[in-house]
Short mmCIF file of C-alpha atoms and ligand atoms in Angstrom, two decimals:
data_model
loop_
_atom_site.label_atom_id
_atom_site.label_comp_id
_atom_site.label_asym_id
_atom_site.label_seq_id
_atom_site.Cartn_x
_atom_site.Cartn_y
_atom_site.Cartn_z
CA MET K 1400 61.22 85.77 108.26
CA LEU K 1401 57.78 86.38 106.74
CA ILE K 1402 56.37 89.07 108.97
CA GLY K 1403 58.40 91.78 110.68
CA ALA K 1404 56.71 94.08 113.17
CA VAL K 1405 57.51 97.25 115.07
CA ALA K 1406 55.44 97.82 118.22
CA ASP K 1407 55.28 101.15 120.05
CA ASP K 1408 55.31 99.53 123.50
CA ILE K 1409 56.39 96.27 125.03
CA THR K 1410 53.06 94.96 126.28
CA GLY K 1411 51.66 95.68 122.82
CA ALA K 1412 54.56 93.70 121.34
CA THR K 1413 53.86 90.63 123.49
CA ASP K 1414 50.18 90.97 122.63
CA LEU K 1415 51.07 90.88 118.92
CA CYS K 1416 53.53 88.00 119.42
CA LEU K 1417 50.77 86.01 121.11
CA MET K 1418 48.43 86.63 118.17
CA LEU K 1419 51.03 85.55 115.60
CA SER K 1420 51.97 82.46 117.64
CA ARG K 1421 48.36 81.48 118.05
CA GLU K 1422 48.02 81.65 114.29
CA GLY K 1423 50.91 79.20 113.97
CA MET K 1424 53.96 81.40 113.38
CA ARG K 1425 57.24 80.82 115.25
CA THR K 1426 57.53 84.29 116.76
CA ILE K 1427 60.21 86.02 118.78
CA GLN K 1428 60.20 89.41 120.45
CA VAL K 1429 63.27 91.64 120.36
CA ILE K 1430 63.54 94.48 122.86
CA GLY K 1431 64.70 97.80 121.39
CA VAL K 1432 66.04 98.66 117.95
CA PRO K 1433 67.68 95.41 116.79
CA THR K 1434 71.41 95.43 116.22
CA GLY K 1435 73.44 93.13 114.02
CA GLU K 1436 74.03 90.90 117.06
CA VAL K 1437 70.44 89.65 117.25
CA ALA K 1438 69.94 86.34 115.45
CA PHE K 1439 66.43 85.94 114.07
CA SER K 1440 67.17 82.22 113.68
CA ASP K 1441 64.27 80.38 112.09
CA ALA K 1442 61.49 82.70 113.24
CA ASP K 1443 58.50 83.19 110.91
CA ALA K 1444 57.76 86.50 112.61
CA VAL K 1445 59.90 88.94 114.58
CA VAL K 1446 58.32 91.69 116.68
CA VAL K 1447 60.50 94.59 117.79
CA ALA K 1448 59.30 96.18 121.04
CA LEU K 1449 60.03 99.89 121.30
CA LYS K 1450 59.09 102.43 123.98
CA SER K 1451 58.01 105.01 121.45
CA ARG K 1452 54.36 105.69 122.21
CA THR K 1453 54.82 108.88 124.20
CA ILE K 1454 58.23 110.16 123.10
CA PRO K 1455 58.58 113.07 120.61
CA ALA K 1456 57.28 112.07 117.14
CA ALA K 1457 60.62 112.64 115.39
CA GLU K 1458 62.34 110.18 117.76
CA ALA K 1459 59.57 107.62 117.33
CA VAL K 1460 59.91 107.87 113.54
CA GLU K 1461 63.67 107.40 113.73
CA MET K 1462 63.53 104.33 116.02
CA SER K 1463 60.66 102.77 114.08
CA CYS K 1464 62.35 103.22 110.71
CA ALA K 1465 65.69 101.95 112.02
CA SER K 1466 63.95 98.79 113.30
CA ALA K 1467 61.98 98.36 110.09
CA ARG K 1468 65.14 98.62 107.99
CA VAL K 1469 66.71 95.75 109.94
CA LEU K 1470 63.58 93.61 109.57
CA LEU K 1471 63.29 94.30 105.85
CA ALA K 1472 66.98 93.58 105.34
CA ALA K 1473 66.48 90.26 107.17
CA GLY K 1474 63.81 89.32 104.61
CA ALA K 1475 60.49 90.44 106.15
CA GLU K 1476 57.90 90.36 103.37
CA GLN K 1477 55.22 92.28 105.23
CA LEU K 1478 55.65 94.88 107.94
CA ILE K 1479 53.22 95.50 110.79
CA PHE K 1480 53.23 98.73 112.79
CA LYS K 1481 51.54 97.81 116.09
CA TYR K 1482 49.98 100.41 118.35
CA CYS K 1483 47.38 100.29 121.06
CA SER K 1484 43.88 98.86 120.46
CA THR K 1485 42.63 102.03 122.15
CA PHE K 1486 44.71 104.18 119.76
CA ASP K 1487 46.70 105.69 122.66
CA SER K 1488 48.39 108.84 121.33
CA THR K 1489 48.13 112.60 121.51
CA ASP K 1490 47.49 115.09 118.70
CA ALA K 1491 51.26 115.67 118.61
CA GLY K 1492 51.54 111.90 118.73
CA ASN K 1493 53.16 109.20 116.89
CA ILE K 1494 50.77 106.87 115.11
CA GLY K 1495 50.35 109.09 112.03
CA PRO K 1496 53.97 110.20 111.61
CA VAL K 1497 55.35 106.66 112.10
CA ALA K 1498 52.78 105.11 109.72
CA GLU K 1499 53.62 107.69 107.05
CA ALA K 1500 57.39 107.22 107.47
CA LEU K 1501 57.01 103.44 107.22
CA GLN K 1502 54.85 103.92 104.13
CA ASP K 1503 57.69 105.88 102.57
CA LEU K 1504 60.20 103.21 103.61
CA THR K 1505 58.21 100.25 102.29
CA GLY K 1506 56.79 102.07 99.27
CA ALA K 1507 53.27 100.94 100.31
CA PRO K 1508 50.92 103.19 98.32
CA VAL K 1509 48.06 102.64 100.72
CA THR K 1510 47.87 101.13 104.20
CA ILE K 1511 45.22 100.44 106.80
CA ALA K 1512 44.82 101.58 110.40
CA CYS K 1513 42.91 98.90 112.23
CA PRO K 1514 43.17 98.99 116.02
CA SER K 1515 40.22 96.64 116.67
CA PHE K 1516 40.62 93.73 119.05
CA PRO K 1517 37.12 92.31 119.59
CA ALA K 1518 38.36 89.63 122.05
CA ALA K 1519 39.35 92.47 124.36
CA GLY K 1520 36.21 94.50 123.63
CA ARG K 1521 37.68 96.97 121.14
CA THR K 1522 35.60 97.43 117.98
CA VAL K 1523 35.34 100.14 115.34
CA TYR K 1524 32.07 101.19 113.69
CA LYS K 1525 31.74 104.12 111.26
CA GLY K 1526 35.27 104.98 112.23
CA HIS K 1527 34.38 105.28 115.92
CA LEU K 1528 36.28 103.25 118.49
CA PHE K 1529 34.32 101.43 121.18
CA VAL K 1530 35.75 99.99 124.41
CA GLY K 1531 33.21 97.38 125.47
CA ASP K 1532 29.86 99.10 124.93
CA ARG K 1533 31.14 102.66 125.45
CA LEU K 1534 32.71 105.09 122.99
CA LEU K 1535 36.45 105.49 123.60
CA SER K 1536 35.86 109.02 124.88
CA GLU K 1537 33.45 107.72 127.54
CA SER K 1538 35.65 104.80 128.58
CA PRO K 1539 38.32 104.86 131.33
CA LEU K 1540 40.83 105.69 128.55
CA LYS K 1541 39.63 109.32 128.72
CA ASP K 1542 41.68 109.49 131.95
CA HIS K 1543 44.87 107.72 130.81
CA PRO K 1544 47.85 109.27 132.67
CA LEU K 1545 49.88 109.96 129.50
CA THR K 1546 47.50 109.71 126.54
CA PRO K 1547 43.95 110.68 127.59
CA MET K 1548 41.62 109.72 124.71
CA ARG K 1549 38.78 112.24 124.40
CA ASP K 1550 37.80 111.88 120.70
CA PRO K 1551 36.34 108.53 119.53
CA ASP K 1552 36.35 109.42 115.78
CA LEU K 1553 39.54 107.77 114.55
CA VAL K 1554 39.45 109.34 111.09
CA ARG K 1555 39.54 112.72 112.87
CA VAL K 1556 42.18 111.62 115.42
CA LEU K 1557 44.48 110.14 112.80
CA GLN K 1558 44.03 113.03 110.35
CA ARG K 1559 45.25 115.43 113.03
CA GLN K 1560 48.52 113.42 113.09
CA CYS K 1561 48.93 112.86 109.33
CA ARG K 1562 49.98 114.82 106.25
CA ARG K 1563 48.25 112.35 103.93
CA PRO K 1564 44.46 112.09 103.63
CA VAL K 1565 42.87 109.50 105.91
CA GLY K 1566 39.95 107.41 104.61
CA LEU K 1567 37.44 104.90 105.99
CA VAL K 1568 36.30 101.43 104.92
CA GLN K 1569 32.94 100.87 106.54
CA ALA K 1570 31.42 97.82 108.20
CA GLU K 1571 28.93 97.28 105.35
CA THR K 1572 31.85 96.75 102.96
CA VAL K 1573 33.71 94.45 105.37
CA ALA K 1574 30.57 92.33 105.72
CA LYS K 1575 30.70 91.67 101.93
CA GLY K 1576 34.05 89.90 102.18
CA SER K 1577 37.70 90.33 101.30
CA ASN K 1578 37.21 91.09 97.59
CA ALA K 1579 34.88 93.98 98.48
CA VAL K 1580 37.41 95.23 101.03
CA LYS K 1581 40.22 95.02 98.45
CA ALA K 1582 38.05 96.96 95.99
CA ALA K 1583 37.40 99.58 98.67
CA PHE K 1584 41.17 99.94 99.21
CA ALA K 1585 41.54 100.68 95.48
CA GLU K 1586 38.58 103.11 95.45
CA GLN K 1587 39.91 105.00 98.46
CA TYR K 1588 43.36 105.15 96.83
CA ALA K 1589 41.83 106.54 93.63
CA ALA K 1590 40.07 109.17 95.80
CA GLY K 1591 43.46 110.27 97.12
CA ARG K 1592 43.29 108.59 100.54
CA ARG K 1593 46.44 106.86 101.74
CA ILE K 1594 45.72 105.56 105.27
CA LEU K 1595 42.41 103.83 105.85
CA ILE K 1596 40.61 103.23 109.11
CA VAL K 1597 38.76 99.94 108.73
CA ASP K 1598 35.56 99.17 110.66
CA THR K 1599 35.77 95.86 112.53
CA LEU K 1600 33.12 94.26 114.70
CA SER K 1601 34.28 90.66 115.08
CA ASP K 1602 37.11 88.19 114.62
CA ALA K 1603 35.46 87.14 111.36
CA ASP K 1604 35.91 90.73 110.16
CA LEU K 1605 39.58 90.62 111.16
CA ARG K 1606 40.08 87.50 109.04
CA THR K 1607 38.31 89.16 106.10
CA ILE K 1608 40.53 92.22 106.46
CA GLY K 1609 43.64 90.07 106.86
CA LYS K 1610 42.87 88.26 103.61
CA ALA K 1611 42.37 91.59 101.80
CA CYS K 1612 45.81 92.68 103.08
CA ALA K 1613 47.71 89.84 101.35
CA GLY K 1614 50.63 91.48 99.59
CA MET K 1615 50.17 94.84 101.31
CA LYS K 1616 53.72 95.88 102.29
CA LEU K 1617 52.67 97.75 105.43
CA VAL K 1618 49.75 97.01 107.72
CA THR K 1619 49.10 99.09 110.87
CA GLY K 1620 46.87 98.45 113.86
CA GLY K 1621 46.39 96.56 117.11
CA SER K 1622 47.25 92.89 117.56
CA GLY K 1623 43.88 91.97 116.07
CA VAL K 1624 44.98 93.10 112.63
CA ALA K 1625 47.49 90.24 112.63
CA MET K 1626 44.84 87.56 113.09
CA GLY K 1627 44.23 87.02 109.38
CA LEU K 1628 47.75 87.66 108.05
CA PRO K 1629 49.53 84.32 108.76
CA GLU K 1630 46.88 82.46 106.76
CA ASN K 1631 48.00 84.35 103.63
CA PHE K 1632 51.53 83.01 104.11
CA ARG K 1633 50.27 79.56 105.05
CA GLN K 1634 48.51 79.42 101.70
CA SER K 1635 51.51 80.67 99.74
CA ARG K 1636 54.26 78.93 101.77
CA GLY K 1637 52.68 76.17 103.85
CA PHE K 1638 54.74 76.91 107.00
CA VAL K 1639 54.45 74.36 109.80
CA PRO K 1640 53.20 75.61 113.20
CA PRO K 1641 55.33 74.50 116.18
CA PRO K 1642 53.55 72.59 119.00
CA ARG K 1643 51.85 74.85 121.56
CA LYS K 1644 52.17 74.11 125.24
CA ALA K 1645 49.56 74.80 127.92
CA ARG K 1646 52.21 75.63 130.52
CA MET K 1647 55.68 77.22 130.48
CA ALA K 1648 58.82 76.19 132.33
CA ALA K 1649 60.05 79.01 134.60
CA PRO K 1650 63.45 79.39 136.23
CA ALA K 1651 63.70 78.64 139.95
CA GLY K 1652 63.38 81.70 142.16
CA ARG K 1653 60.80 83.92 143.79
CA ALA K 1654 57.96 85.82 142.14
CA ALA K 1655 56.65 89.39 142.37
CA ILE K 1656 53.99 91.64 140.89
CA LEU K 1657 54.81 95.25 139.98
CA ALA K 1658 51.94 97.48 138.82
CA GLY K 1659 52.42 101.00 137.39
CA SER K 1660 49.24 101.05 135.33
CA CYS K 1661 46.39 103.31 136.52
CA SER K 1662 43.80 101.63 134.30
CA ALA K 1663 40.43 100.57 135.64
CA ALA K 1664 41.32 96.92 134.86
CA THR K 1665 44.59 97.01 136.78
CA ARG K 1666 43.03 98.79 139.74
CA GLY K 1667 40.37 96.06 139.82
CA GLN K 1668 43.09 93.40 139.76
CA ILE K 1669 44.84 95.08 142.68
CA GLU K 1670 41.57 95.09 144.64
CA ALA K 1671 41.08 91.40 143.86
CA ALA K 1672 44.61 90.64 145.12
CA LYS K 1673 43.88 92.57 148.35
CA ALA K 1674 40.55 90.77 148.79
CA ALA K 1675 42.36 87.44 148.40
CA GLY K 1676 44.66 88.40 151.28
CA ARG K 1677 47.81 88.92 149.14
CA ARG K 1678 50.63 91.04 150.54
CA VAL K 1679 50.50 94.46 148.93
CA LEU K 1680 52.44 97.70 149.33
CA ARG K 1681 51.73 101.03 147.68
CA LEU K 1682 54.47 103.13 146.14
CA ASP K 1683 53.66 106.59 147.52
CA ILE K 1684 54.87 109.04 144.88
CA ALA K 1685 54.93 112.03 147.26
CA ALA K 1686 57.09 110.05 149.67
CA VAL K 1687 59.36 108.89 146.82
CA ALA K 1688 59.68 112.47 145.57
CA ASP K 1689 60.93 113.72 148.95
CA GLY K 1690 63.03 110.67 149.76
CA ARG K 1691 60.85 109.16 152.53
CA GLN K 1692 60.33 106.04 150.40
CA THR K 1693 62.99 104.58 148.08
CA GLY K 1694 63.25 101.74 145.63
CA ALA K 1695 65.49 100.01 148.17
CA ASP K 1696 62.72 100.25 150.84
CA LEU K 1697 60.11 98.82 148.51
CA ALA K 1698 62.37 95.99 147.35
CA GLN K 1699 63.35 95.13 150.94
CA TRP K 1700 59.68 94.93 151.91
CA ALA K 1701 59.11 92.36 149.11
CA ILE K 1702 62.20 90.38 150.04
CA ASN K 1703 61.02 90.24 153.67
CA THR K 1704 57.59 88.83 152.79
CA PRO K 1705 57.16 85.04 153.14
CA ALA K 1706 58.17 83.29 149.94
CA ASP K 1707 54.94 81.35 149.54
CA LEU K 1708 52.98 83.93 147.48
CA PRO K 1709 54.08 86.77 145.21
CA PRO K 1710 54.02 90.21 146.91
CA LEU K 1711 52.46 93.10 144.96
CA ILE K 1712 53.92 96.62 144.78
CA TYR K 1713 51.75 99.16 143.01
CA SER K 1714 51.70 102.88 142.29
CA SER K 1715 48.29 102.91 140.64
CA ALA K 1716 45.98 105.79 141.42
CA GLY K 1717 42.41 106.65 140.43
CA PRO K 1718 41.63 109.57 138.06
CA ASP K 1719 41.05 112.26 140.76
CA GLU K 1720 44.16 111.44 142.74
CA LEU K 1721 46.21 111.18 139.57
CA ALA K 1722 45.01 114.61 138.39
CA GLY K 1723 46.19 116.08 141.72
CA ILE K 1724 49.61 114.41 141.44
CA GLN K 1725 50.05 115.55 137.83
CA ALA K 1726 49.00 119.11 138.62
CA GLN K 1727 51.64 119.22 141.32
CA MET K 1728 54.49 117.27 139.74
CA GLY K 1729 53.79 117.29 136.00
CA ARG K 1730 52.33 114.53 133.85
CA HIS K 1731 55.57 113.20 132.38
CA GLU K 1732 57.74 113.97 135.39
CA SER K 1733 55.50 112.03 137.81
CA GLY K 1734 55.14 109.13 135.36
CA ALA K 1735 58.89 108.96 134.81
CA LEU K 1736 59.56 109.01 138.57
CA VAL K 1737 57.22 106.05 139.10
CA GLU K 1738 58.77 104.18 136.19
CA ARG K 1739 62.32 104.77 137.48
CA THR K 1740 61.39 103.67 140.97
CA LEU K 1741 59.64 100.48 139.90
CA ALA K 1742 62.56 99.70 137.56
CA ASP K 1743 64.92 100.13 140.51
CA VAL K 1744 62.77 97.80 142.61
CA ALA K 1745 62.79 95.15 139.85
CA ARG K 1746 66.57 95.31 139.50
CA ARG K 1747 67.02 94.86 143.23
CA LEU K 1748 64.58 91.95 143.33
CA ALA K 1749 66.31 90.24 140.40
CA ASP K 1750 69.64 90.67 142.24
CA ALA K 1751 67.99 89.04 145.27
CA GLY K 1752 66.99 85.97 143.24
CA PHE K 1753 63.48 86.84 142.06
CA SER K 1754 63.01 85.17 138.65
CA ARG K 1755 59.30 85.52 137.84
CA PHE K 1756 57.72 88.95 137.35
CA LEU K 1757 54.21 89.95 136.50
CA ILE K 1758 54.28 93.61 135.40
CA ALA K 1759 51.18 95.73 134.76
CA GLY K 1760 51.41 98.65 132.35
CA GLY K 1761 53.06 99.24 128.99
CA GLU K 1762 55.35 102.12 129.86
CA THR K 1763 56.03 100.50 133.20
CA SER K 1764 56.98 97.19 131.57
CA GLY K 1765 59.22 98.98 129.09
CA ALA K 1766 61.13 100.74 131.88
CA ILE K 1767 61.46 97.55 133.98
CA VAL K 1768 62.52 95.26 131.16
CA GLU K 1769 65.17 97.73 130.06
CA ALA K 1770 66.47 97.96 133.63
CA LEU K 1771 66.60 94.16 133.85
CA GLY K 1772 68.67 93.95 130.66
CA VAL K 1773 66.18 91.67 128.88
CA LYS K 1774 66.83 91.49 125.12
CA VAL K 1775 64.82 88.69 123.50
CA LEU K 1776 61.60 86.97 124.61
CA LEU K 1777 60.06 83.65 123.64
CA ILE K 1778 56.27 83.51 123.81
CA GLY K 1779 54.56 81.05 126.15
CA PRO K 1780 50.94 80.29 127.03
CA GLU K 1781 48.12 82.83 127.04
CA ILE K 1782 46.94 83.95 130.48
CA ASP K 1783 44.08 86.12 129.20
CA PRO K 1784 43.43 87.65 125.75
CA GLY K 1785 46.51 89.65 124.71
CA VAL K 1786 48.75 88.57 127.59
CA PRO K 1787 51.10 85.56 127.39
CA TRP K 1788 53.85 84.39 129.70
CA THR K 1789 57.23 85.00 128.13
CA ARG K 1790 60.73 83.76 128.86
CA SER K 1791 63.83 85.85 128.42
CA ILE K 1792 66.36 83.97 126.29
CA SER K 1793 69.07 86.58 126.11
CA GLY K 1794 70.37 88.41 129.14
CA PRO K 1795 68.92 87.27 132.50
CA ASP K 1796 66.84 84.07 132.59
CA LEU K 1797 63.41 85.29 133.72
CA ALA K 1798 59.72 84.45 133.28
CA LEU K 1799 57.83 87.65 132.52
CA ALA K 1800 54.16 88.41 132.08
CA LEU K 1801 53.90 91.94 130.64
CA LYS K 1802 50.27 92.94 131.02
CA SER K 1803 48.75 95.80 129.11
CA GLY K 1804 47.16 97.97 131.77
CA ASN K 1805 43.74 97.48 130.25
CA PHE K 1806 43.85 93.72 129.80
CA GLY K 1807 43.10 90.75 131.99
CA ALA K 1808 40.28 89.46 134.16
CA PRO K 1809 39.96 90.67 137.77
CA ASP K 1810 41.73 87.52 139.09
CA PHE K 1811 44.68 87.95 136.70
CA PHE K 1812 47.29 88.50 139.46
CA LEU K 1813 46.09 85.37 141.24
CA LYS K 1814 45.68 82.89 138.41
CA ALA K 1815 48.61 83.74 136.09
CA TRP K 1816 51.09 81.69 138.17
CA ASP K 1817 49.19 78.45 137.54
CA LEU K 1818 50.54 78.37 133.97
CA LEU K 1819 54.16 78.13 135.11
CA GLU K 1820 56.11 74.98 135.91
CA LEU K 1821 58.94 75.85 138.21
CA GLU K 1822 62.29 74.33 137.35
CA THR K 1823 64.38 73.09 140.24
CA ALA K 1824 67.40 75.19 141.18
CA ASP K 1825 69.86 72.57 139.87
CA ALA K 1826 67.93 71.83 136.61
N1 ADP A 1454 50.64 107.34 141.20
C1 ADP A 1454 51.06 107.76 140.02
N2 ADP A 1454 51.27 109.08 139.79
C2 ADP A 1454 51.70 109.53 138.58
N3 ADP A 1454 51.95 108.73 137.53
C3 ADP A 1454 51.77 107.39 137.71
C4 ADP A 1454 51.30 106.86 138.97
N4 ADP A 1454 51.23 105.51 138.83
C5 ADP A 1454 51.60 105.23 137.59
N5 ADP A 1454 51.91 106.34 136.88
C6 ADP A 1454 52.39 106.43 135.50
O1 ADP A 1454 51.32 106.20 134.61
C7 ADP A 1454 51.81 105.64 133.41
C8 ADP A 1454 50.99 104.40 133.13
O2 ADP A 1454 51.28 103.96 131.84
P1 ADP A 1454 51.47 102.43 131.52
O3 ADP A 1454 52.48 101.81 132.38
O4 ADP A 1454 51.69 102.36 130.05
O5 ADP A 1454 50.06 101.79 131.87
P2 ADP A 1454 48.88 101.37 130.88
O6 ADP A 1454 49.29 100.04 130.34
O7 ADP A 1454 47.67 101.31 131.75
O8 ADP A 1454 48.82 102.39 129.78
C9 ADP A 1454 53.28 105.28 133.66
O9 ADP A 1454 54.13 106.27 133.08
C10 ADP A 1454 53.39 105.32 135.18
O10 ADP A 1454 54.68 105.64 135.64
O1 LIG A 1455 46.60 96.88 121.85
C1 LIG A 1455 46.55 96.90 123.07
O2 LIG A 1455 45.56 97.29 123.72
C2 LIG A 1455 47.76 96.47 123.84
O3 LIG A 1455 48.52 95.55 123.10
C3 LIG A 1455 48.67 97.61 124.11
O4 LIG A 1455 49.17 98.25 123.20
C4 LIG A 1455 49.00 97.79 125.48
O5 LIG A 1455 49.39 99.14 125.84
P1 LIG A 1455 49.31 99.51 127.40
O6 LIG A 1455 47.86 99.61 127.74
O7 LIG A 1455 50.04 100.80 127.55
O8 LIG A 1455 49.96 98.40 128.16
#
């Protein structure tokens, strides 16, 4: 293993796996803190998917360090801590504490914090995060159900979470190339700064930053930060990329879409599915809370739909409705109820022979994948930037597309299936 990574949610982990695979590394995804039973076989990169984005910071630190220790013991030469390209966290939140704990563990004197993912519209300029052409604080992320992002200045956001001083490497330096960036790392270190936000406007910047990070024990950021890292190992090791396939074999069985993300992108994808005449059913959280709607009801509805097209069950709500629900039921309580119910639906559908799932939302995917007993994922073809098909190779045999709430084109729920080749039942 050359690169070991710890991701704070499962859709983020698949996003990172896709990036590392695209750059030629044989990459596997392990769900949860790895135990001695997981064989890393001949992977160049292993990404551990946690569900640690919104849990108490001390627990996130413990799980992340436990995972990192296993990866380092298995030979990982560089560690990535992957979080969201929109820096999803709260002031009590986990990016700073986990980064600092991993710095202690790896002995990395200085590390970077680079969430940028230009292919998905996330860039950083003068330390400010943009989503498309809006500041983070003016983007739909200001209304995220669990981690509303209201401050676009990442130096400020990260400093509120860190004990160590946070610094900034600006776009003008990145434009000068990797030697200038390396020199800036050293200058910032000499000035006492230990975690550095790095401006990034383009993929070319990501490659410059990646080159400057050769030999850095710990790198933190979004999946974009991994774009330039495999090249360092290719130069030093010459590893051979495996062939990439345009389509992925999927086990025989029915398909379903489960959406627990309230993002603008996911809500648009739900509207597109409705407009295309797909069968859709809404999880009504008030009805679930008082027992008028159950996971069994929702699953039975899906089972009863004709098998030709995947049915969609969604809980997604717009910002005003969500604010009302959260005021009544509590932010975490309502979120957890939705997650539990969708996980129950998924388990029932898997028991009924559904084998292909498209799941929208990071926390949602984490809850569902855990309920399904999925342990290890292989990475298949890219549906849209940041979202690949995956196949479970340990536990149940399933094809899974775990979509970050924010990612994907409006027709994502319609087109994703075209990349699968269905195996016959007796194959
Ligand atoms: N109608 C709803 N009411 C309250 N919470 C909800 C509702 N629908 C979804 N949620 C919660 O919102 C959170 C969305 O987070 P997540 O699944 O990570 O999506 P994203 O990828 O967009 O961040 C989940 O905890 C989910 O259970
Ligand atoms: O970096 C990203 O934007 C994604 O990889 C990510 O972390 C997804 O998180 P969710 O939006 O909660 O799915």
